[in-house]
PDB file of C-alpha atoms in Angstrom:
ATOM      1  CA  ALA V   1       0.000   0.000   0.000  1.00  0.00           C
ATOM      2  CA  ASN V   2       2.991   2.310   0.676  1.00  0.00           C
ATOM      3  CA  GLN V   3       4.673   1.447  -2.669  1.00  0.00           C
ATOM      4  CA  ARG V   4       4.868   4.365  -5.129  1.00  0.00           C
ATOM      5  CA  LEU V   5       2.792   3.583  -8.240  1.00  0.00           C
ATOM      6  CA  PRO V   6       3.336   4.859 -11.772  1.00  0.00           C
ATOM      7  CA  ARG V   7       1.216   7.783 -12.827  1.00  0.00           C
ATOM      8  CA  ASN V   8       0.078   6.050 -16.022  1.00  0.00           C
ATOM      9  CA  PRO V   9      -0.318   2.324 -15.436  1.00  0.00           C
ATOM     10  CA  LYS V  10       0.210   0.080 -18.382  1.00  0.00           C
ATOM     11  CA  GLN V  11      -2.519  -1.899 -19.973  1.00  0.00           C
ATOM     12  CA  GLY V  12      -3.441  -4.910 -17.904  1.00  0.00           C
ATOM     13  CA  GLU V  13      -2.039  -3.476 -14.670  1.00  0.00           C
ATOM     14  CA  ALA V  14      -4.347  -2.597 -11.803  1.00  0.00           C
ATOM     15  CA  PHE V  15      -4.381   0.896 -10.416  1.00  0.00           C
ATOM     16  CA  ILE V  16      -4.478   0.576  -6.648  1.00  0.00           C
ATOM     17  CA  CYS V  17      -5.468   3.751  -4.777  1.00  0.00           C
ATOM     18  CA  PRO V  18      -3.487   4.235  -1.583  1.00  0.00           C
ATOM     19  CA  THR V  19      -6.452   6.059   0.037  1.00  0.00           C
ATOM     20  CA  ARG V  20      -9.919   4.811   0.870  1.00  0.00           C
ATOM     21  CA  SER V  21     -12.165   3.437  -1.812  1.00  0.00           C
ATOM     22  CA  ARG V  22     -14.797   5.623  -3.497  1.00  0.00           C
ATOM     23  CA  LYS V  23     -17.596   3.798  -1.718  1.00  0.00           C
ATOM     24  CA  ASN V  24     -16.042   4.478   1.672  1.00  0.00           C
ATOM     25  CA  ARG V  25     -15.440   8.125   0.768  1.00  0.00           C
ATOM     26  CA  MET V  26     -19.053   8.614  -0.290  1.00  0.00           C
ATOM     27  CA  ALA V  27     -20.345   6.972   2.874  1.00  0.00           C
ATOM     28  CA  SER V  28     -18.148   9.165   5.039  1.00  0.00           C
ATOM     29  CA  SER V  29     -19.227  12.324   3.180  1.00  0.00           C
ATOM     30  CA  ASN V  30     -22.919  11.456   3.500  1.00  0.00           C
ATOM     31  CA  HIS V  31     -22.481  10.790   7.196  1.00  0.00           C
ATOM     32  CA  HIS V  32     -20.787  14.168   7.655  1.00  0.00           C
ATOM     33  CA  ILE V  33     -23.581  15.980   5.783  1.00  0.00           C
ATOM     34  CA  ALA V  34     -26.225  14.139   7.814  1.00  0.00           C
ATOM     35  CA  SER V  35     -24.514  15.112  11.025  1.00  0.00           C
ATOM     36  CA  LEU V  36     -24.414  18.777   9.920  1.00  0.00           C
ATOM     37  CA  ASN V  37     -28.094  18.691   8.989  1.00  0.00           C
ATOM     38  CA  ASP V  38     -28.965  17.145  12.337  1.00  0.00           C
ATOM     39  CA  THR V  39     -27.009  19.842  14.151  1.00  0.00           C
ATOM     40  CA  THR V  40     -28.711  22.618  12.151  1.00  0.00           C
ATOM     41  CA  ILE V  41     -32.150  21.140  12.751  1.00  0.00           C
ATOM     42  CA  MET V  42     -31.493  20.884  16.473  1.00  0.00           C
ATOM     43  CA  LYS V  43     -30.405  24.526  16.639  1.00  0.00           C
ATOM     44  CA  LYS V  44     -33.533  25.645  14.777  1.00  0.00           C
ATOM     45  CA  ALA V  45     -35.699  23.446  16.956  1.00  0.00           C
ATOM     46  CA  LYS V  46     -34.349  25.156  20.067  1.00  0.00           C
ATOM     47  CA  LYS V  47     -35.108  28.612  18.643  1.00  0.00           C
ATOM     48  CA  HIS V  48     -38.507  27.690  17.207  1.00  0.00           C
ATOM     49  CA  PRO V  49     -39.973  24.741  19.101  1.00  0.00           C
ATOM     50  CA  ILE V  50     -42.745  22.862  17.335  1.00  0.00           C
ATOM     51  CA  PRO V  51     -46.054  23.336  19.175  1.00  0.00           C
ATOM     52  CA  ASP V  52     -48.033  20.369  20.376  1.00  0.00           C
ATOM     53  CA  ASP V  53     -51.085  21.594  18.513  1.00  0.00           C
ATOM     54  CA  LEU V  54     -50.135  21.885  14.842  1.00  0.00           C
ATOM     55  CA  ASP V  55     -53.223  23.966  14.079  1.00  0.00           C
ATOM     56  CA  SER V  56     -52.255  26.706  16.527  1.00  0.00           C
ATOM     57  CA  LYS V  57     -51.039  30.020  15.143  1.00  0.00           C
ATOM     58  CA  PRO V  58     -47.372  30.973  15.361  1.00  0.00           C
ATOM     59  CA  PRO V  59     -46.476  33.454  18.068  1.00  0.00           C
ATOM     60  CA  ALA V  60     -47.010  37.046  17.007  1.00  0.00           C
ATOM     61  CA  LYS V  61     -43.990  39.248  16.583  1.00  0.00           C
ATOM     62  CA  ARG V  62     -43.413  41.799  19.244  1.00  0.00           C
ATOM     63  CA  PRO V  63     -43.916  45.335  17.958  1.00  0.00           C
ATOM     64  CA  ARG V  64     -40.833  47.445  17.927  1.00  0.00           C
ATOM     65  CA  LYS V  65     -40.726  50.188  20.452  1.00  0.00           C
ATOM     66  CA  LYS V  66     -40.570  53.598  18.849  1.00  0.00           C
ATOM     67  CA  ASN V  67     -39.281  56.634  20.598  1.00  0.00           C
ATOM     68  CA  ILE V  68     -42.458  58.710  20.344  1.00  0.00           C
ATOM     69  CA  VAL V  69     -42.840  61.735  22.548  1.00  0.00           C
ATOM     70  CA  GLN V  70     -46.434  62.846  22.887  1.00  0.00           C
ATOM     71  CA  HIS V  71     -47.255  66.346  24.037  1.00  0.00           C
ATOM     72  CA  ASP V  72     -50.758  67.478  24.871  1.00  0.00           C
ATOM     73  CA  ILE V  73     -50.746  70.954  23.339  1.00  0.00           C
ATOM     74  CA  THR V  74     -54.001  72.816  22.818  1.00  0.00           C
ATOM     75  CA  ILE V  75     -53.931  75.647  20.278  1.00  0.00           C
ATOM     76  CA  PRO V  76     -56.822  78.115  20.368  1.00  0.00           C
ATOM     77  CA  ILE V  77     -59.008  78.239  17.290  1.00  0.00           C
ATOM     78  CA  ASP V  78     -58.480  81.985  17.019  1.00  0.00           C
ATOM     79  CA  ALA V  79     -54.729  81.447  16.776  1.00  0.00           C
ATOM     80  CA  LEU V  80     -55.202  78.835  14.058  1.00  0.00           C
ATOM     81  CA  SER V  81     -57.419  81.143  12.043  1.00  0.00           C
ATOM     82  CA  MET V  82     -54.815  83.917  12.256  1.00  0.00           C
ATOM     83  CA  VAL V  83     -52.115  81.562  10.996  1.00  0.00           C
ATOM     84  CA  MET V  84     -54.286  80.229   8.171  1.00  0.00           C
ATOM     85  CA  GLU V  85     -54.854  83.734   6.807  1.00  0.00           C
ATOM     86  CA  PHE V  86     -51.184  83.858   5.728  1.00  0.00           C
ATOM     87  CA  LEU V  87     -51.210  80.549   3.852  1.00  0.00           C
ATOM     88  CA  SER V  88     -51.245  80.176   0.082  1.00  0.00           C
ATOM     89  CA  PRO V  89     -54.405  78.749  -1.529  1.00  0.00           C
ATOM     90  CA  ARG V  90     -52.883  75.267  -1.843  1.00  0.00           C
ATOM     91  CA  GLU V  91     -51.580  75.273   1.726  1.00  0.00           C
ATOM     92  CA  LEU V  92     -54.920  76.562   2.970  1.00  0.00           C
ATOM     93  CA  PHE V  93     -56.675  73.801   1.040  1.00  0.00           C
ATOM     94  CA  ASN V  94     -54.497  71.100   2.623  1.00  0.00           C
ATOM     95  CA  ALA V  95     -55.024  72.521   6.087  1.00  0.00           C
ATOM     96  CA  ALA V  96     -58.771  72.986   5.720  1.00  0.00           C
ATOM     97  CA  PHE V  97     -59.459  69.486   4.468  1.00  0.00           C
ATOM     98  CA  SER V  98     -57.393  67.788   7.156  1.00  0.00           C
ATOM     99  CA  CYS V  99     -60.185  67.822   9.779  1.00  0.00           C
ATOM    100  CA  LYS V 100     -63.696  69.129  10.375  1.00  0.00           C
ATOM    101  CA  THR V 101     -62.536  71.684  12.908  1.00  0.00           C
ATOM    102  CA  LEU V 102     -60.290  73.490  10.437  1.00  0.00           C
ATOM    103  CA  ARG V 103     -62.935  73.287   7.737  1.00  0.00           C
ATOM    104  CA  GLY V 104     -65.209  75.274  10.020  1.00  0.00           C
ATOM    105  CA  VAL V 105     -62.509  77.900  10.515  1.00  0.00           C
ATOM    106  CA  VAL V 106     -62.251  78.776   6.797  1.00  0.00           C
ATOM    107  CA  THR V 107     -64.102  81.969   5.896  1.00  0.00           C
ATOM    108  CA  THR V 108     -64.813  83.805   2.667  1.00  0.00           C
ATOM    109  CA  HIS V 109     -62.509  86.660   3.677  1.00  0.00           C
ATOM    110  CA  MET V 110     -59.693  84.198   4.361  1.00  0.00           C
ATOM    111  CA  VAL V 111     -59.956  82.532   0.938  1.00  0.00           C
ATOM    112  CA  VAL V 112     -60.300  85.796  -0.988  1.00  0.00           C
ATOM    113  CA  LYS V 113     -57.271  87.258   0.790  1.00  0.00           C
ATOM    114  CA  SER V 114     -55.131  84.193   0.099  1.00  0.00           C
ATOM    115  CA  ALA V 115     -56.105  84.133  -3.587  1.00  0.00           C
ATOM    116  CA  ILE V 116     -55.561  87.843  -4.258  1.00  0.00           C
ATOM    117  CA  VAL V 117     -52.318  88.173  -2.319  1.00  0.00           C
ATOM    118  CA  HIS V 118     -50.670  85.146  -3.934  1.00  0.00           C
ATOM    119  CA  GLY V 119     -52.023  86.024  -7.387  1.00  0.00           C
ATOM    120  CA  ARG V 120     -51.826  83.881 -10.545  1.00  0.00           C
ATOM    121  CA  HIS V 121     -54.872  81.803 -11.538  1.00  0.00           C
ATOM    122  CA  ALA V 122     -56.470  82.027  -8.095  1.00  0.00           C
ATOM    123  CA  LYS V 123     -56.597  85.812  -8.372  1.00  0.00           C
ATOM    124  CA  ARG V 124     -58.104  85.598 -11.860  1.00  0.00           C
ATOM    125  CA  THR V 125     -60.803  83.300 -10.485  1.00  0.00           C
ATOM    126  CA  MET V 126     -61.687  85.834  -7.787  1.00  0.00           C
ATOM    127  CA  GLU V 127     -61.863  88.623 -10.371  1.00  0.00           C
ATOM    128  CA  GLU V 128     -64.252  86.676 -12.589  1.00  0.00           C
ATOM    129  CA  LEU V 129     -66.417  85.778  -9.601  1.00  0.00           C
ATOM    130  CA  TYR V 130     -66.441  89.395  -8.427  1.00  0.00           C
ATOM    131  CA  ALA V 131     -67.893  90.528 -11.762  1.00  0.00           C
ATOM    132  CA  LEU V 132     -70.760  88.038 -11.308  1.00  0.00           C
ATOM    133  CA  MET V 133     -71.232  88.639  -7.589  1.00  0.00           C
ATOM    134  CA  THR V 134     -71.650  92.408  -8.025  1.00  0.00           C
ATOM    135  CA  SER V 135     -74.541  91.767 -10.423  1.00  0.00           C
ATOM    136  CA  HIS V 136     -76.024  89.074  -8.120  1.00  0.00           C
ATOM    137  CA  SER V 137     -76.348  86.743 -11.095  1.00  0.00           C
ATOM    138  CA  ILE V 138     -74.867  83.528  -9.621  1.00  0.00           C
ATOM    139  CA  HIS V 139     -75.413  81.479  -6.497  1.00  0.00           C
ATOM    140  CA  VAL V 140     -73.267  82.610  -3.582  1.00  0.00           C
ATOM    141  CA  PRO V 141     -70.345  80.148  -3.312  1.00  0.00           C
ATOM    142  CA  SER V 142     -69.459  78.790   0.110  1.00  0.00           C
ATOM    143  CA  PRO V 143     -65.940  79.352   1.527  1.00  0.00           C
ATOM    144  CA  LEU V 144     -64.977  75.744   0.794  1.00  0.00           C
ATOM    145  CA  ARG V 145     -66.178  76.055  -2.803  1.00  0.00           C
ATOM    146  CA  LEU V 146     -64.157  79.240  -3.199  1.00  0.00           C
ATOM    147  CA  LEU V 147     -61.150  77.344  -1.906  1.00  0.00           C
ATOM    148  CA  ARG V 148     -61.692  74.503  -4.372  1.00  0.00           C
ATOM    149  CA  LEU V 149     -62.066  76.968  -7.237  1.00  0.00           C
ATOM    150  CA  SER V 150     -58.826  78.710  -6.240  1.00  0.00           C
ATOM    151  CA  CYS V 151     -56.859  75.435  -6.297  1.00  0.00           C
ATOM    152  CA  GLY V 152     -58.659  73.708  -9.169  1.00  0.00           C
ATOM    153  CA  LYS V 153     -56.809  72.188 -12.105  1.00  0.00           C
ATOM    154  CA  ARG V 154     -59.419  69.939 -13.721  1.00  0.00           C
ATOM    155  CA  CYS V 155     -62.938  70.513 -15.009  1.00  0.00           C
ATOM    156  CA  GLU V 156     -65.455  70.062 -12.187  1.00  0.00           C
ATOM    157  CA  ILE V 157     -67.965  68.575 -14.656  1.00  0.00           C
ATOM    158  CA  CYS V 158     -65.993  65.878 -16.515  1.00  0.00           C
ATOM    159  CA  CYS V 159     -62.786  65.810 -14.387  1.00  0.00           C
ATOM    160  CA  LEU V 160     -60.774  65.451 -17.615  1.00  0.00           C
ATOM    161  CA  GLY V 161     -60.129  68.831 -19.228  1.00  0.00           C
ATOM    162  CA  ASN V 162     -57.504  71.211 -17.882  1.00  0.00           C
ATOM    163  CA  VAL V 163     -58.923  74.455 -16.485  1.00  0.00           C
ATOM    164  CA  ASN V 164     -57.072  77.435 -15.035  1.00  0.00           C
ATOM    165  CA  PHE V 165     -59.889  79.660 -13.762  1.00  0.00           C
ATOM    166  CA  VAL V 166     -63.677  79.891 -13.762  1.00  0.00           C
ATOM    167  CA  ARG V 167     -65.524  80.627 -16.981  1.00  0.00           C
ATOM    168  CA  PRO V 168     -66.580  84.258 -17.445  1.00  0.00           C
ATOM    169  CA  ARG V 169     -70.352  84.843 -17.284  1.00  0.00           C
ATOM    170  CA  LEU V 170     -70.807  81.348 -15.849  1.00  0.00           C
ATOM    171  CA  GLY V 171     -68.813  81.093 -12.635  1.00  0.00           C
ATOM    172  CA  LEU V 172     -68.194  77.391 -13.280  1.00  0.00           C
ATOM    173  CA  PHE V 173     -64.832  75.653 -13.281  1.00  0.00           C
ATOM    174  CA  ALA V 174     -65.552  73.898 -16.579  1.00  0.00           C
ATOM    175  CA  CYS V 175     -63.569  73.047 -19.697  1.00  0.00           C
ATOM    176  CA  TRP V 176     -64.516  74.352 -23.128  1.00  0.00           C
ATOM    177  CA  ASP V 177     -65.910  71.010 -24.290  1.00  0.00           C
ATOM    178  CA  CYS V 178     -68.367  70.808 -21.390  1.00  0.00           C
ATOM    179  CA  VAL V 179     -69.375  74.455 -21.867  1.00  0.00           C
ATOM    180  CA  THR V 180     -70.142  74.090 -25.555  1.00  0.00           C
ATOM    181  CA  GLU V 181     -71.618  70.582 -25.549  1.00  0.00           C
ATOM    182  CA  TRP V 182     -74.191  70.582 -22.779  1.00  0.00           C
ATOM    183  CA  LEU V 183     -73.667  73.274 -20.122  1.00  0.00           C
ATOM    184  CA  THR V 184     -74.892  76.187 -22.261  1.00  0.00           C
ATOM    185  CA  LYS V 185     -77.707  76.639 -24.727  1.00  0.00           C
ATOM    186  CA  ALA V 186     -78.299  79.421 -27.254  1.00  0.00           C
ATOM    187  CA  TRP V 187     -81.447  81.545 -27.047  1.00  0.00           C
ATOM    188  CA  ASN V 188     -81.955  82.962 -30.549  1.00  0.00           C
ATOM    189  CA  THR V 189     -83.559  86.369 -30.937  1.00  0.00           C
ATOM    190  CA  LYS V 190     -84.686  85.424 -34.458  1.00  0.00           C
ATOM    191  CA  TRP V 191     -87.366  83.160 -33.081  1.00  0.00           C
ATOM    192  CA  VAL V 192     -90.986  84.110 -33.675  1.00  0.00           C
ATOM    193  CA  ARG V 193     -91.925  84.471 -30.021  1.00  0.00           C
ATOM    194  CA  TYR V 194     -89.163  87.002 -29.561  1.00  0.00           C
ATOM    195  CA  GLY V 195     -90.523  89.156 -32.373  1.00  0.00           C
ATOM    196  CA  ARG V 196     -94.036  89.059 -30.939  1.00  0.00           C
ATOM    197  CA  ASN V 197     -92.928  90.338 -27.508  1.00  0.00           C
ATOM    198  CA  GLU V 198     -89.543  91.911 -28.126  1.00  0.00           C
ATOM    199  CA  ASN V 199     -89.675  94.480 -25.307  1.00  0.00           C
ATOM    200  CA  ALA V 200     -90.441  91.871 -22.635  1.00  0.00           C
ATOM    201  CA  TYR V 201     -87.632  89.573 -23.787  1.00  0.00           C
ATOM    202  CA  GLU V 202     -85.152  92.427 -24.001  1.00  0.00           C
ATOM    203  CA  ALA V 203     -86.036  93.380 -20.431  1.00  0.00           C
ATOM    204  CA  VAL V 204     -85.131  89.865 -19.369  1.00  0.00           C
ATOM    205  CA  PHE V 205     -81.771  89.854 -21.136  1.00  0.00           C
ATOM    206  CA  ARG V 206     -80.913  93.335 -19.841  1.00  0.00           C
ATOM    207  CA  ASN V 207     -81.655  92.371 -16.255  1.00  0.00           C
ATOM    208  CA  PRO V 208     -78.362  92.388 -14.311  1.00  0.00           C
ATOM    209  CA  ARG V 209     -79.209  89.116 -12.549  1.00  0.00           C
ATOM    210  CA  VAL V 210     -79.480  87.270 -15.868  1.00  0.00           C
ATOM    211  CA  ALA V 211     -76.086  85.856 -16.879  1.00  0.00           C
ATOM    212  CA  ALA V 212     -76.166  85.627 -20.671  1.00  0.00           C
ATOM    213  CA  SER V 213     -73.350  85.974 -23.199  1.00  0.00           C
ATOM    214  CA  GLY V 214     -74.570  87.604 -26.394  1.00  0.00           C
ATOM    215  CA  TYR V 215     -72.978  86.752 -29.726  1.00  0.00           C
ATOM    216  CA  GLY V 216     -74.858  88.223 -32.660  1.00  0.00           C
ATOM    217  CA  SER V 217     -78.486  87.156 -32.479  1.00  0.00           C
ATOM    218  CA  LYS V 218     -77.826  84.443 -29.883  1.00  0.00           C
ATOM    219  CA  ASN V 219     -77.660  84.658 -26.117  1.00  0.00           C
ATOM    220  CA  TYR V 220     -75.806  81.722 -24.555  1.00  0.00           C
ATOM    221  CA  MET V 221     -77.130  80.743 -21.137  1.00  0.00           C
ATOM    222  CA  LEU V 222     -76.866  77.868 -18.683  1.00  0.00           C
ATOM    223  CA  SER V 223     -79.044  75.065 -20.000  1.00  0.00           C
ATOM    224  CA  GLN V 224     -80.315  73.785 -16.625  1.00  0.00           C
ATOM    225  CA  PRO V 225     -79.734  74.292 -12.873  1.00  0.00           C
ATOM    226  CA  THR V 226     -76.474  72.696 -11.745  1.00  0.00           C
ATOM    227  CA  THR V 227     -75.048  71.525  -8.431  1.00  0.00           C
ATOM    228  CA  ASP V 228     -71.571  70.374  -7.481  1.00  0.00           C
ATOM    229  CA  ALA V 229     -70.603  67.035  -5.955  1.00  0.00           C
ATOM    230  CA  SER V 230     -71.639  68.189  -2.467  1.00  0.00           C
ATOM    231  CA  GLY V 231     -75.108  69.266  -3.646  1.00  0.00           C
ATOM    232  CA  GLU V 232     -74.397  73.004  -3.465  1.00  0.00           C
ATOM    233  CA  PRO V 233     -76.124  75.085  -6.211  1.00  0.00           C
ATOM    234  CA  ILE V 234     -73.528  76.576  -8.525  1.00  0.00           C
ATOM    235  CA  GLY V 235     -73.454  78.796 -11.571  1.00  0.00           C
ATOM    236  CA  PRO V 236     -76.014  81.316 -12.863  1.00  0.00           C
ATOM    237  CA  ILE V 237     -79.385  81.652 -11.207  1.00  0.00           C
ATOM    238  CA  VAL V 238     -81.381  82.111 -14.421  1.00  0.00           C
ATOM    239  CA  CYS V 239     -81.259  79.244 -16.930  1.00  0.00           C
ATOM    240  CA  PHE V 240     -82.482  78.790 -20.498  1.00  0.00           C
ATOM    241  CA  ASP V 241     -86.019  77.668 -19.596  1.00  0.00           C
ATOM    242  CA  ASP V 242     -86.521  80.595 -17.205  1.00  0.00           C
ATOM    243  CA  VAL V 243     -86.565  83.211 -19.975  1.00  0.00           C
ATOM    244  CA  ASP V 244     -90.082  82.416 -21.207  1.00  0.00           C
ATOM    245  CA  LYS V 245     -91.312  81.920 -17.636  1.00  0.00           C
ATOM    246  CA  MET V 246     -90.038  85.343 -16.590  1.00  0.00           C
ATOM    247  CA  VAL V 247     -91.803  86.982 -19.532  1.00  0.00           C
ATOM    248  CA  ASN V 248     -95.104  85.320 -18.666  1.00  0.00           C
ATOM    249  CA  HIS V 249     -94.804  85.764 -14.883  1.00  0.00           C
ATOM    250  CA  ILE V 250     -97.397  88.186 -13.537  1.00  0.00           C
ATOM    251  CA  GLY V 251     -95.628  89.218 -10.340  1.00  0.00           C
ATOM    252  CA  GLY V 252     -92.554  90.694 -12.038  1.00  0.00           C
ATOM    253  CA  PHE V 253     -88.884  89.786 -12.033  1.00  0.00           C
ATOM    254  CA  ASP V 254     -88.211  90.340  -8.342  1.00  0.00           C
ATOM    255  CA  ASP V 255     -91.090  88.106  -7.337  1.00  0.00           C
ATOM    256  CA  TYR V 256     -89.879  85.437  -9.756  1.00  0.00           C
ATOM    257  CA  PHE V 257     -86.350  85.536  -8.328  1.00  0.00           C
ATOM    258  CA  ALA V 258     -87.536  85.350  -4.731  1.00  0.00           C
ATOM    259  CA  ASN V 259     -90.464  82.912  -4.878  1.00  0.00           C
ATOM    260  CA  VAL V 260     -89.817  80.753  -7.951  1.00  0.00           C
ATOM    261  CA  LEU V 261     -86.032  80.548  -8.220  1.00  0.00           C
ATOM    262  CA  GLY V 262     -85.259  81.014  -4.533  1.00  0.00           C
ATOM    263  CA  ALA V 263     -82.375  83.321  -5.393  1.00  0.00           C
ATOM    264  CA  PRO V 264     -80.167  84.620  -2.555  1.00  0.00           C
ATOM    265  CA  GLU V 265     -80.915  88.024  -1.092  1.00  0.00           C
ATOM    266  CA  PRO V 266     -78.653  90.896  -2.186  1.00  0.00           C
ATOM    267  CA  GLU V 267     -77.200  91.072   1.330  1.00  0.00           C
ATOM    268  CA  ALA V 268     -75.789  87.560   0.923  1.00  0.00           C
ATOM    269  CA  TYR V 269     -73.262  88.879  -1.627  1.00  0.00           C
ATOM    270  CA  ASN V 270     -71.838  91.584   0.662  1.00  0.00           C
ATOM    271  CA  ASP V 271     -69.347  89.315   2.418  1.00  0.00           C
ATOM    272  CA  PHE V 272     -67.527  88.385  -0.780  1.00  0.00           C
ATOM    273  CA  ASN V 273     -67.803  91.802  -2.429  1.00  0.00           C
ATOM    274  CA  ASN V 274     -66.588  93.724   0.612  1.00  0.00           C
ATOM    275  CA  SER V 275     -63.706  91.303   1.163  1.00  0.00           C
ATOM    276  CA  PHE V 276     -62.624  91.550  -2.461  1.00  0.00           C
ATOM    277  CA  MET V 277     -62.674  95.365  -2.527  1.00  0.00           C
ATOM    278  CA  GLU V 278     -60.844  95.645   0.805  1.00  0.00           C
ATOM    279  CA  ILE V 279     -58.067  93.188  -0.053  1.00  0.00           C
ATOM    280  CA  ASP V 280     -57.695  94.420  -3.627  1.00  0.00           C
ATOM    281  CA  GLU V 281     -57.175  97.970  -2.373  1.00  0.00           C
ATOM    282  CA  MET V 282     -54.693  96.715   0.229  1.00  0.00           C
ATOM    283  CA  VAL V 283     -52.649  94.910  -2.434  1.00  0.00           C
ATOM    284  CA  LYS V 284     -52.672  97.939  -4.744  1.00  0.00           C
ATOM    285  CA  ALA V 285     -51.497 100.172  -1.892  1.00  0.00           C
ATOM    286  CA  ALA V 286     -48.655  97.782  -1.128  1.00  0.00           C
ATOM    287  CA  LEU V 287     -47.598  97.781  -4.787  1.00  0.00           C
ATOM    288  CA  ARG V 288     -47.638 101.581  -4.887  1.00  0.00           C
ATOM    289  CA  GLY V 289     -45.425 101.643  -1.788  1.00  0.00           C
ATOM    290  CA  ARG V 290     -42.917  99.330  -3.454  1.00  0.00           C
ATOM    291  CA  GLU V 291     -42.816 101.554  -6.528  1.00  0.00           C
ATOM    292  CA  ARG V 292     -41.968 104.561  -4.361  1.00  0.00           C
ATOM    293  CA  LEU V 293     -39.116 102.706  -2.723  1.00  0.00           C
ATOM    294  CA  LYS V 294     -37.597 101.941  -6.106  1.00  0.00           C
TER     295      LYS V 294
END
């Protein structure tokens, strides 16, 4: 067994391996692997013992302890309202729609101030609404609706078209496709009934509370009363079908607005109009002061 053998045995000679046979080597290797597996299984069994009841659930993991420091701080509502007046329209929107308490804090003056001071599309929206609110021709928007209009980016009707500000003479945050396809309807002055009672129809179209856009012989008006997703009436008060009804109404226009349409009282528009005039004058005064400093 200790004799040195040639590296290449000749034909007919047996090659005798000085070490163990292949069968013995395989058996020893398998035994070593089995012993390692047994050791690993025993270690795992100690860490995770098998329960007696196999149907029982595994033990739940312990939640990690987080270093959270809780402070019970109460901020007065008046202080929150003062802080919110200095926020941009988008920041005010995020704060207002975070809880019911802050939603109740938002006022018309707060939204108008934020939109006019920060400018851009929000300011243009307030300007278009002011033109309609001075004539009392649209439903009075709530503070939250004003806030949504200031931060809007999509059409509030189809939620698809891009919109930057409310539509003039409509007060709706709608895309051009929705305006032309079904929101508005043309009242043509070439119709026969207009010629038979021209003075009465002209009195309707000249009424400041009637929001109509005249192009040639056609007056484009809101086709039907509209509400937003929350059920709040939006847009012009007088619609297409109200023109003939106003002409034939015996009590006059004011009675029709109050009793038939349920239009808001003129005093309901003062909050928005006064806030707009006050803040607009404040911004113009600040701009004049900057020009003097230059």
